[in-house]
CSV table of C-alpha atoms in Angstrom, one decimal:
chain,number,residue,atom,x,y,z
A,1,MET,CA,-128.2,140.6,-145.4
A,2,ARG,CA,-130.7,139.9,-148.2
A,3,PRO,CA,-129.8,136.8,-150.2
A,4,PRO,CA,-128.0,137.6,-153.5
A,5,GLY,CA,-130.5,138.0,-156.4
A,6,GLN,CA,-133.5,138.4,-154.2
A,7,ASP,CA,-135.2,141.7,-155.0
A,8,ARG,CA,-136.7,144.0,-152.4
A,9,THR,CA,-140.3,143.1,-153.2
A,10,ALA,CA,-139.8,139.4,-153.0
A,11,ALA,CA,-137.8,139.7,-149.8
A,12,GLU,CA,-140.5,141.8,-148.2
A,13,ALA,CA,-143.2,139.4,-149.3
A,14,GLU,CA,-141.3,136.5,-147.6
A,15,ALA,CA,-140.6,138.6,-144.5
A,16,LEU,CA,-144.3,139.4,-144.3
A,17,ARG,CA,-145.2,135.7,-144.5
A,18,ILE,CA,-142.8,135.1,-141.6
A,19,PHE,CA,-144.2,137.9,-139.6
A,20,LEU,CA,-147.8,136.6,-140.0
A,21,ARG,CA,-146.6,133.2,-138.9
A,22,LEU,CA,-145.0,134.7,-135.8
A,23,VAL,CA,-148.2,136.4,-134.7
A,24,ARG,CA,-150.5,133.4,-135.0
A,25,PRO,CA,-152.3,132.3,-131.8
A,26,THR,CA,-150.2,129.2,-131.5
A,27,PRO,CA,-146.8,130.0,-129.9
A,28,LEU,CA,-143.5,128.6,-131.4
A,29,ALA,CA,-141.1,126.7,-129.2
A,30,ASP,CA,-138.2,128.2,-131.1
A,31,PRO,CA,-139.1,131.4,-133.1
A,32,TYR,CA,-135.5,132.6,-133.3
A,33,PRO,CA,-134.5,131.1,-136.7
A,34,LEU,CA,-137.5,132.9,-138.1
A,35,TYR,CA,-136.5,136.1,-136.4
A,36,GLY,CA,-133.0,135.8,-138.0
A,37,ARG,CA,-134.4,135.2,-141.4
A,38,LEU,CA,-136.8,138.1,-141.1
A,39,ARG,CA,-134.0,140.4,-139.9
A,40,ASP,CA,-131.9,139.5,-142.9
A,41,LEU,CA,-134.7,139.9,-145.4
A,42,ALA,CA,-136.3,143.2,-144.3
A,43,PRO,CA,-134.7,145.1,-141.4
A,44,LEU,CA,-137.6,147.6,-141.8
A,45,LEU,CA,-140.7,145.8,-142.8
A,46,PRO,CA,-144.0,147.6,-143.7
A,47,VAL,CA,-146.9,146.0,-141.9
A,48,ARG,CA,-150.6,146.6,-141.7
A,49,LEU,CA,-152.7,145.8,-138.6
A,50,PRO,CA,-156.4,146.2,-137.8
A,51,GLY,CA,-157.3,149.7,-136.9
A,52,VAL,CA,-153.8,151.0,-137.6
A,53,PRO,CA,-153.4,152.8,-141.0
A,54,SER,CA,-149.7,151.9,-141.4
A,55,GLY,CA,-146.7,150.7,-139.5
A,56,TYR,CA,-143.3,149.1,-139.6
A,57,LEU,CA,-141.5,146.3,-137.9
A,58,VAL,CA,-137.8,146.7,-137.1
A,59,SER,CA,-135.6,143.8,-136.1
A,60,THR,CA,-131.9,145.0,-136.0
A,61,PHE,CA,-130.3,146.0,-132.7
A,62,ALA,CA,-129.4,149.4,-134.1
A,63,ALA,CA,-133.0,150.2,-135.2
A,64,CYS,CA,-134.6,148.8,-132.1
A,65,SER,CA,-132.2,150.8,-129.9
A,66,ARG,CA,-132.9,154.0,-131.8
A,67,LEU,CA,-136.6,153.3,-131.5
A,68,LEU,CA,-136.4,153.1,-127.7
A,69,ARG,CA,-133.9,155.9,-127.1
A,70,ASP,CA,-134.9,158.6,-129.5
A,71,PRO,CA,-137.5,161.1,-128.1
A,72,ALA,CA,-139.1,161.3,-131.5
A,73,PHE,CA,-140.6,157.9,-130.7
A,74,GLY,CA,-142.9,157.2,-127.8
A,75,PRO,CA,-145.5,154.9,-126.4
A,76,PRO,CA,-148.8,154.5,-128.4
A,77,THR,CA,-151.0,157.5,-128.0
A,78,GLU,CA,-154.6,157.4,-126.8
A,79,ALA,CA,-155.7,157.7,-130.5
A,80,HIS,CA,-153.7,154.5,-131.3
A,81,LEU,CA,-155.1,152.8,-128.3
A,82,ASP,CA,-158.6,153.7,-129.3
A,83,ALA,CA,-158.0,152.1,-132.7
A,84,MET,CA,-156.3,149.0,-131.4
A,85,ARG,CA,-158.2,148.5,-128.1
A,86,PRO,CA,-161.7,150.0,-128.5
A,87,GLY,CA,-163.4,150.4,-125.1
A,88,TRP,CA,-160.2,150.4,-123.0
A,89,ARG,CA,-161.6,153.3,-120.9
A,90,ASP,CA,-164.6,151.2,-119.8
A,91,ASN,CA,-162.4,148.7,-117.8
A,92,ALA,CA,-160.7,149.8,-114.6
A,93,PHE,CA,-157.5,147.8,-115.3
A,94,THR,CA,-156.9,148.9,-118.8
A,95,ARG,CA,-157.8,152.4,-117.9
A,96,CYS,CA,-155.2,152.4,-115.1
A,97,MET,CA,-152.6,150.6,-117.3
A,98,TYR,CA,-152.9,152.7,-120.4
A,99,ARG,CA,-152.8,156.0,-118.3
A,100,SER,CA,-149.8,154.9,-116.3
A,101,MET,CA,-146.3,156.2,-116.8
A,102,VAL,CA,-145.5,153.4,-119.3
A,103,PHE,CA,-147.7,155.3,-121.8
A,104,GLN,CA,-146.5,158.8,-120.8
A,105,THR,CA,-143.7,160.9,-122.3
A,106,GLY,CA,-141.6,163.9,-121.4
A,107,THR,CA,-142.0,165.8,-118.1
A,108,GLU,CA,-145.1,163.9,-117.1
A,109,HIS,CA,-143.4,160.6,-117.5
A,110,ARG,CA,-140.3,161.7,-115.6
A,111,ALA,CA,-142.3,163.0,-112.7
A,112,ARG,CA,-144.3,159.8,-112.3
A,113,ARG,CA,-141.2,157.6,-112.7
A,114,GLN,CA,-139.3,159.6,-110.0
A,115,ALA,CA,-142.2,159.1,-107.6
A,116,VAL,CA,-141.6,155.3,-107.6
A,117,ALA,CA,-138.0,154.9,-108.8
A,118,ARG,CA,-135.9,155.1,-105.6
A,119,PRO,CA,-136.8,151.7,-104.0
A,120,PHE,CA,-135.8,149.9,-107.2
A,121,GLY,CA,-132.3,151.3,-107.3
A,122,PRO,CA,-129.3,148.9,-106.8
A,123,ARG,CA,-128.3,150.5,-103.5
A,124,GLN,CA,-131.7,149.9,-102.0
A,125,LEU,CA,-132.3,146.5,-103.5
A,126,VAL,CA,-129.0,144.9,-102.6
A,127,LYS,CA,-130.1,145.0,-99.0
A,128,TYR,CA,-133.2,143.0,-100.0
A,129,ARG,CA,-131.1,140.0,-101.3
A,130,ALA,CA,-131.3,138.1,-98.0
A,131,GLU,CA,-135.1,138.2,-98.1
A,132,LEU,CA,-135.1,137.0,-101.7
A,133,ASP,CA,-132.9,134.2,-100.6
A,134,GLN,CA,-135.2,133.3,-97.8
A,135,ILE,CA,-138.2,133.2,-100.1
A,136,ALA,CA,-136.3,131.0,-102.7
A,137,GLY,CA,-135.2,128.6,-99.9
A,138,GLN,CA,-138.7,128.2,-98.6
A,139,LEU,CA,-140.1,127.4,-102.1
A,140,VAL,CA,-137.2,125.1,-103.1
A,141,ASP,CA,-137.8,123.2,-99.8
A,142,GLN,CA,-141.5,122.9,-100.8
A,143,LEU,CA,-140.4,121.4,-104.2
A,144,ALA,CA,-138.4,118.8,-102.4
A,145,ARG,CA,-141.5,117.7,-100.4
A,146,LEU,CA,-143.6,117.3,-103.5
A,147,GLY,CA,-141.6,114.3,-104.6
A,148,PRO,CA,-139.5,113.3,-107.6
A,149,GLY,CA,-141.9,114.6,-110.2
A,150,PRO,CA,-143.1,115.5,-112.7
A,151,ILE,CA,-143.5,118.9,-110.9
A,152,ASP,CA,-144.5,122.1,-112.6
A,153,LEU,CA,-141.8,124.6,-111.9
A,154,VAL,CA,-144.0,127.5,-113.1
A,155,GLU,CA,-146.8,126.7,-110.7
A,156,HIS,CA,-144.6,125.8,-107.7
A,157,LEU,CA,-141.6,128.2,-108.0
A,158,ALA,CA,-141.7,130.8,-110.8
A,159,LEU,CA,-145.1,132.3,-110.1
A,160,PRO,CA,-145.0,132.2,-106.2
A,161,PHE,CA,-141.4,133.5,-106.1
A,162,ALA,CA,-142.2,136.5,-108.3
A,163,ALA,CA,-145.4,137.2,-106.3
A,164,LEU,CA,-143.9,136.8,-102.9
A,165,SER,CA,-140.7,138.8,-103.6
A,166,LEU,CA,-142.7,141.7,-105.1
A,167,GLY,CA,-145.3,141.5,-102.3
A,168,ARG,CA,-142.6,141.7,-99.6
A,169,LEU,CA,-141.1,144.8,-101.4
A,170,LEU,CA,-144.5,146.5,-101.4
A,171,ALA,CA,-145.4,145.4,-97.8
A,172,ILE,CA,-148.2,143.2,-99.0
A,173,GLY,CA,-149.0,140.0,-97.0
A,174,ASP,CA,-147.9,136.7,-98.5
A,175,ASP,CA,-151.3,135.2,-99.1
A,176,GLU,CA,-152.6,138.4,-100.8
A,177,ALA,CA,-149.4,138.6,-102.9
A,178,ILE,CA,-150.0,135.1,-104.2
A,179,ARG,CA,-153.6,136.0,-105.1
A,180,LEU,CA,-152.4,139.2,-106.8
A,181,GLY,CA,-149.7,137.3,-108.7
A,182,ARG,CA,-152.2,134.8,-110.2
A,183,LEU,CA,-154.4,137.7,-111.3
A,184,ALA,CA,-151.3,139.5,-112.7
A,185,ARG,CA,-150.5,136.5,-114.8
A,186,GLN,CA,-154.0,136.5,-116.2
A,187,VAL,CA,-153.8,140.1,-117.3
A,188,GLY,CA,-150.5,139.7,-119.1
A,189,PRO,CA,-152.2,139.7,-122.5
A,190,VAL,CA,-152.9,143.4,-122.0
A,191,PHE,CA,-149.4,143.9,-123.5
A,192,GLU,CA,-150.0,141.5,-126.4
A,193,GLN,CA,-150.5,143.1,-129.7
A,194,PHE,CA,-152.2,140.0,-131.1
A,195,ALA,CA,-154.2,138.6,-128.2
A,196,SER,CA,-157.5,136.7,-128.9
A,197,ALA,CA,-160.9,138.0,-128.0
A,198,GLU,CA,-161.1,135.4,-125.2
A,199,GLN,CA,-157.8,136.7,-123.7
A,200,HIS,CA,-159.2,140.3,-123.8
A,201,ARG,CA,-162.2,139.1,-121.9
A,202,GLN,CA,-159.9,137.4,-119.4
A,203,VAL,CA,-157.9,140.6,-119.0
A,204,ALA,CA,-161.1,142.6,-118.3
A,205,THR,CA,-162.4,140.2,-115.7
A,206,ALA,CA,-159.1,139.5,-113.9
A,207,GLY,CA,-158.0,143.1,-114.2
A,208,GLU,CA,-161.1,144.4,-112.5
A,209,GLU,CA,-160.4,142.1,-109.6
A,210,LEU,CA,-156.7,143.1,-109.5
A,211,VAL,CA,-157.6,146.8,-109.3
A,212,ARG,CA,-160.3,146.2,-106.7
A,213,ARG,CA,-157.8,144.3,-104.4
A,214,LEU,CA,-155.0,146.9,-104.9
A,215,ALA,CA,-157.5,149.7,-104.2
A,216,VAL,CA,-158.3,148.1,-100.8
A,217,ILE,CA,-154.5,147.6,-100.1
A,218,MET,CA,-153.7,151.2,-101.0
A,219,ALA,CA,-156.5,152.5,-98.7
A,220,GLY,CA,-154.9,150.5,-95.9
A,221,HIS,CA,-151.4,151.9,-96.6
A,222,ARG,CA,-152.9,155.4,-96.8
A,223,ASP,CA,-154.2,155.1,-93.3
A,224,ALA,CA,-151.2,153.1,-91.8
A,225,ASP,CA,-148.3,154.6,-90.0
A,226,GLN,CA,-145.5,152.7,-92.0
A,227,ASP,CA,-142.8,153.6,-94.4
A,228,SER,CA,-143.5,151.5,-97.6
A,229,LEU,CA,-143.5,152.2,-101.3
A,230,LEU,CA,-147.3,152.0,-101.3
A,231,SER,CA,-147.7,154.3,-98.3
A,232,ARG,CA,-145.4,156.9,-100.0
A,233,LEU,CA,-147.5,156.6,-103.2
A,234,ALA,CA,-150.6,157.1,-101.1
A,235,ALA,CA,-149.2,160.2,-99.5
A,236,HIS,CA,-147.7,161.9,-102.5
A,237,ALA,CA,-150.0,161.2,-105.5
A,238,GLY,CA,-153.6,161.8,-106.5
A,239,GLN,CA,-155.9,158.8,-105.9
A,240,GLY,CA,-156.2,157.8,-109.5
A,241,GLU,CA,-152.5,158.3,-110.1
A,242,GLN,CA,-151.4,156.3,-107.1
A,243,LEU,CA,-153.7,153.4,-107.9
A,244,GLY,CA,-152.4,153.4,-111.5
A,245,ALA,CA,-148.9,153.2,-110.2
A,246,ALA,CA,-149.7,150.3,-107.9
A,247,VAL,CA,-151.5,148.4,-110.8
A,248,LEU,CA,-148.5,149.0,-113.0
A,249,LEU,CA,-146.0,147.8,-110.3
A,250,PHE,CA,-147.8,144.6,-109.7
A,251,GLY,CA,-149.3,144.0,-113.2
A,252,ALA,CA,-146.0,144.6,-115.1
A,253,GLY,CA,-143.4,144.1,-112.3
A,254,PHE,CA,-144.6,140.5,-111.7
A,255,ASP,CA,-144.6,139.1,-115.2
A,256,SER,CA,-141.0,139.3,-116.4
A,257,PRO,CA,-139.4,137.8,-113.3
A,258,ALA,CA,-141.9,134.9,-113.4
A,259,SER,CA,-141.1,134.3,-117.1
A,260,LEU,CA,-137.4,134.7,-116.5
A,261,ILE,CA,-137.4,131.8,-114.0
A,262,GLY,CA,-139.3,129.4,-116.3
A,263,LEU,CA,-137.5,130.3,-119.5
A,264,GLY,CA,-134.1,130.4,-117.7
A,265,THR,CA,-134.5,127.0,-116.0
A,266,ARG,CA,-135.5,125.3,-119.3
A,267,LEU,CA,-132.6,126.9,-121.1
A,268,LEU,CA,-130.1,125.8,-118.5
A,269,LEU,CA,-131.4,122.3,-118.4
A,270,GLU,CA,-131.0,122.1,-122.2
A,271,HIS,CA,-127.4,123.2,-121.8
A,272,PRO,CA,-126.1,121.0,-118.9
A,273,ARG,CA,-122.5,122.3,-119.0
A,274,GLN,CA,-123.8,125.9,-118.7
A,275,ALA,CA,-126.1,124.8,-115.9
A,276,ARG,CA,-123.1,123.4,-114.0
A,277,LEU,CA,-121.2,126.6,-114.5
A,278,ALA,CA,-124.2,128.7,-113.2
A,279,ALA,CA,-124.5,126.4,-110.2
A,280,GLU,CA,-120.9,125.9,-109.2
A,281,GLN,CA,-118.7,128.8,-110.4
A,282,ASP,CA,-118.6,131.7,-108.0
A,283,GLY,CA,-119.5,135.0,-109.5
A,284,ILE,CA,-121.1,133.5,-112.7
A,285,ALA,CA,-124.8,134.0,-111.6
A,286,SER,CA,-125.1,137.6,-112.8
A,287,ARG,CA,-123.6,136.8,-116.2
A,288,ALA,CA,-125.9,133.7,-116.5
A,289,VAL,CA,-129.0,135.9,-115.9
A,290,ALA,CA,-127.8,138.5,-118.4
A,291,GLU,CA,-127.2,135.8,-121.0
A,292,ILE,CA,-130.6,134.2,-120.3
A,293,LEU,CA,-132.3,137.6,-120.8
A,294,ARG,CA,-130.4,138.2,-124.0
A,295,TYR,CA,-131.1,134.8,-125.4
A,296,GLU,CA,-134.7,134.4,-124.3
A,297,PRO,CA,-136.1,137.8,-123.4
A,298,PRO,CA,-139.5,137.7,-121.7
A,299,VAL,CA,-140.5,140.8,-123.7
A,300,GLN,CA,-140.1,140.0,-127.4
A,301,LEU,CA,-141.9,142.9,-129.0
A,302,VAL,CA,-142.4,146.6,-128.1
A,303,ALA,CA,-144.8,149.1,-129.7
A,304,ARG,CA,-143.9,152.7,-130.3
A,305,THR,CA,-145.4,155.7,-132.2
A,306,ALA,CA,-143.5,158.3,-134.2
A,307,LEU,CA,-144.4,161.5,-132.3
A,308,GLU,CA,-142.9,163.6,-135.2
A,309,PRO,CA,-141.4,162.8,-138.6
A,310,ALA,CA,-138.2,160.9,-137.9
A,311,GLU,CA,-135.6,158.8,-139.7
A,312,LEU,CA,-135.4,155.1,-138.8
A,313,ALA,CA,-133.3,152.5,-140.6
A,314,GLY,CA,-132.7,154.9,-143.5
A,315,VAL,CA,-136.4,155.7,-144.0
A,316,LEU,CA,-138.3,158.9,-143.1
A,317,VAL,CA,-141.2,157.7,-140.9
A,318,PRO,CA,-144.3,160.1,-140.8
A,319,ALA,CA,-145.6,161.3,-137.5
A,320,GLY,CA,-148.3,159.0,-136.2
A,321,THR,CA,-146.8,155.8,-137.6
A,322,MET,CA,-146.9,152.7,-135.4
A,323,ILE,CA,-143.5,150.9,-135.2
A,324,PHE,CA,-142.9,147.5,-133.6
A,325,GLY,CA,-139.4,146.6,-132.4
A,326,LEU,CA,-138.6,142.9,-132.4
A,327,ILE,CA,-136.4,142.6,-129.3
A,328,GLY,CA,-136.0,138.9,-129.7
A,329,ALA,CA,-134.3,139.4,-133.0
A,330,ALA,CA,-132.3,142.5,-132.0
A,331,ASN,CA,-130.7,140.7,-129.1
A,332,ARG,CA,-129.3,138.1,-131.5
A,333,ASP,CA,-128.2,140.5,-134.2
A,334,PRO,CA,-124.7,139.4,-135.3
A,335,ALA,CA,-123.8,143.0,-136.0
A,336,GLN,CA,-124.0,143.5,-132.2
A,337,VAL,CA,-123.1,140.2,-130.6
A,338,LYS,CA,-120.4,137.7,-131.6
A,339,GLU,CA,-121.8,134.2,-132.1
A,340,PRO,CA,-125.3,135.3,-131.1
A,341,GLU,CA,-126.9,131.9,-131.4
A,342,VAL,CA,-124.5,130.4,-128.8
A,343,PHE,CA,-125.8,130.3,-125.2
A,344,ASP,CA,-122.8,131.0,-123.0
A,345,VAL,CA,-123.3,132.0,-119.3
A,346,SER,CA,-119.7,133.0,-119.0
A,347,ARG,CA,-120.0,135.5,-121.9
A,348,GLU,CA,-118.7,139.0,-121.3
A,349,GLN,CA,-121.9,141.0,-120.9
A,350,VAL,CA,-123.0,142.6,-124.1
A,351,PRO,CA,-125.7,145.3,-124.5
A,352,SER,CA,-129.2,143.9,-124.8
A,353,LEU,CA,-132.7,145.4,-125.0
A,354,SER,CA,-134.5,142.9,-122.8
A,355,PHE,CA,-135.5,145.6,-120.4
A,356,GLY,CA,-135.8,148.3,-123.0
A,357,ALA,CA,-133.6,151.4,-123.2
A,358,GLY,CA,-133.8,155.1,-122.8
A,359,PRO,CA,-136.4,157.0,-120.8
A,360,HIS,CA,-138.6,153.9,-120.4
A,361,TYR,CA,-135.9,151.5,-119.3
A,362,CYS,CA,-137.6,149.0,-117.0
A,363,LEU,CA,-137.5,150.1,-113.3
A,364,GLY,CA,-137.5,146.5,-112.2
A,365,ALA,CA,-134.5,145.5,-114.3
A,366,PHE,CA,-132.1,145.3,-111.3
A,367,LEU,CA,-134.6,143.5,-109.2
A,368,ALA,CA,-135.3,140.9,-111.9
A,369,GLY,CA,-131.6,140.3,-112.3
A,370,LEU,CA,-131.2,139.9,-108.5
A,371,GLN,CA,-134.1,137.4,-108.4
A,372,GLY,CA,-132.5,135.3,-111.1
A,373,GLU,CA,-129.1,135.4,-109.3
A,374,VAL,CA,-130.8,134.0,-106.2
A,375,VAL,CA,-133.0,131.4,-107.7
A,376,PHE,CA,-130.9,129.6,-110.3
A,377,PRO,CA,-127.9,128.6,-108.3
A,378,ARG,CA,-130.0,127.6,-105.3
A,379,LEU,CA,-132.3,125.4,-107.5
A,380,LEU,CA,-129.5,123.8,-109.5
A,381,ARG,CA,-127.3,123.1,-106.4
A,382,ARG,CA,-130.2,121.6,-104.4
A,383,PHE,CA,-131.2,119.3,-107.3
A,384,PRO,CA,-128.1,118.3,-109.3
A,385,GLY,CA,-130.2,115.7,-111.2
A,386,LEU,CA,-132.9,118.2,-112.2
A,387,ARG,CA,-134.1,117.5,-115.7
A,388,LEU,CA,-137.0,118.1,-118.1
A,389,ALA,CA,-139.9,115.6,-117.6
A,390,GLY,CA,-139.7,114.3,-121.1
A,391,PRO,CA,-141.9,114.0,-124.2
A,392,ALA,CA,-144.9,112.8,-122.2
A,393,HIS,CA,-144.9,116.0,-120.2
A,394,PRO,CA,-143.7,118.8,-122.6
A,395,PRO,CA,-143.3,122.4,-121.6
A,396,VAL,CA,-146.2,124.6,-122.6
A,397,TYR,CA,-145.5,128.1,-123.9
A,398,ARG,CA,-147.8,131.1,-123.4
A,399,ALA,CA,-150.0,132.0,-126.3
A,400,PRO,CA,-149.8,133.9,-128.5
A,401,GLY,CA,-146.3,134.8,-127.2
A,402,SER,CA,-145.5,137.3,-129.9
A,403,THR,CA,-145.1,140.1,-127.3
A,404,LEU,CA,-144.6,138.3,-124.0
A,405,ARG,CA,-142.7,135.0,-124.1
A,406,GLY,CA,-143.0,132.6,-121.2
A,407,LEU,CA,-144.1,129.2,-120.1
A,408,ASP,CA,-147.5,128.2,-118.8
A,409,SER,CA,-146.0,125.0,-117.4
A,410,LEU,CA,-142.6,123.5,-117.2
A,411,PRO,CA,-142.8,119.9,-115.9
A,412,LEU,CA,-139.5,118.7,-114.3
A,413,MET,CA,-138.1,115.6,-112.6
A,414,LEU,CA,-136.2,116.6,-109.5
A,415,GLY,CA,-133.8,113.7,-109.3
A,416,ALA,CA,-131.5,113.2,-106.3
A,417,GLU,CA,-131.1,116.2,-104.0
A,418,ARG,CA,-128.0,117.2,-102.1
A,419,ALA,CA,-128.2,116.6,-98.4
A,420,THR,CA,-127.5,120.2,-97.5
A,421,ALA,CA,-129.2,123.1,-99.4
A,422,SER,CA,-126.9,126.0,-100.3
């Protein structure tokens, strides 16, 4: 709610200053107070961005949910991409990514999604839990051998676990999966609305290598007599379409789980009582992961286009308008969540938009939840004295972090470990 006596023009001016602060190249360790202030001042904020004639930022749960669910809104069109990412067609990675199902709508989107959706369903993935547990156990054992610390959890657990678990699902060898994971982390800024020129160059270079490697893997699966997701893609899709799907699966499917593990571990260590509950109380792991995702979503901002004139937050939005949904603010909207600033792993699950909503709801949502349910209890039980490394070794957040939130490093001290891993 706008403060009493503050007129709309002044409120929007303050909200715009907050927005500009949020999209600076330097990430904020805690942007959420600013999100709350922005949501109160201007739930629908007019913004202008380079190459985009006009746009809005929405920050309430209701508006963000409508933005994601209403077919009147869809992913940015090629015309918008041309304005925001000139030359995207000249790079193999951005060409694959921006022509993937993430940027499609209607029947074309549904057809592409159905081609890859089945292996990511709960019934199929629950059988995969034992393999996830084996990967987590292997990596946690390696942490123990590295010594008391400081040890970077992102480098030694979050990134390899996300890479290996996705690689096993796609029938990609472990060594190659690790290489692909490191490349996938470098191309993450492709989803950033406010990435630097240097990051765009990094995306182009690492992205070309990622596409090249995946093309070789796809060719092998096309010729191999095996039943895997990649072999089914190779058999049932055109060459450009199948490669685009593989790039999307590894380029996008890797990032959120890796960020979830880093963000979630820091959050749990900052709330020791909650960490004990997550480690020791049976059945709490799934709630803990849902609460981490609500409280610290790896995807903070989504971009959509009005495909036709449509109403949003009480305003008629013209066709072609770019709209940004601030998921990090929506998930803590007090109109949706009781005591939204309280981190409570035993919370009855409430709706969140961490994996989107509607037709583009993330295919990997169940997998990411399963990954968190496996990793967090195992890590916390193995190292009951686990703690942040302290001021001399602070966590480092990804930059700019306005779209994708995560940690580049999370130095930890392991402390004493339990004699028997669980």
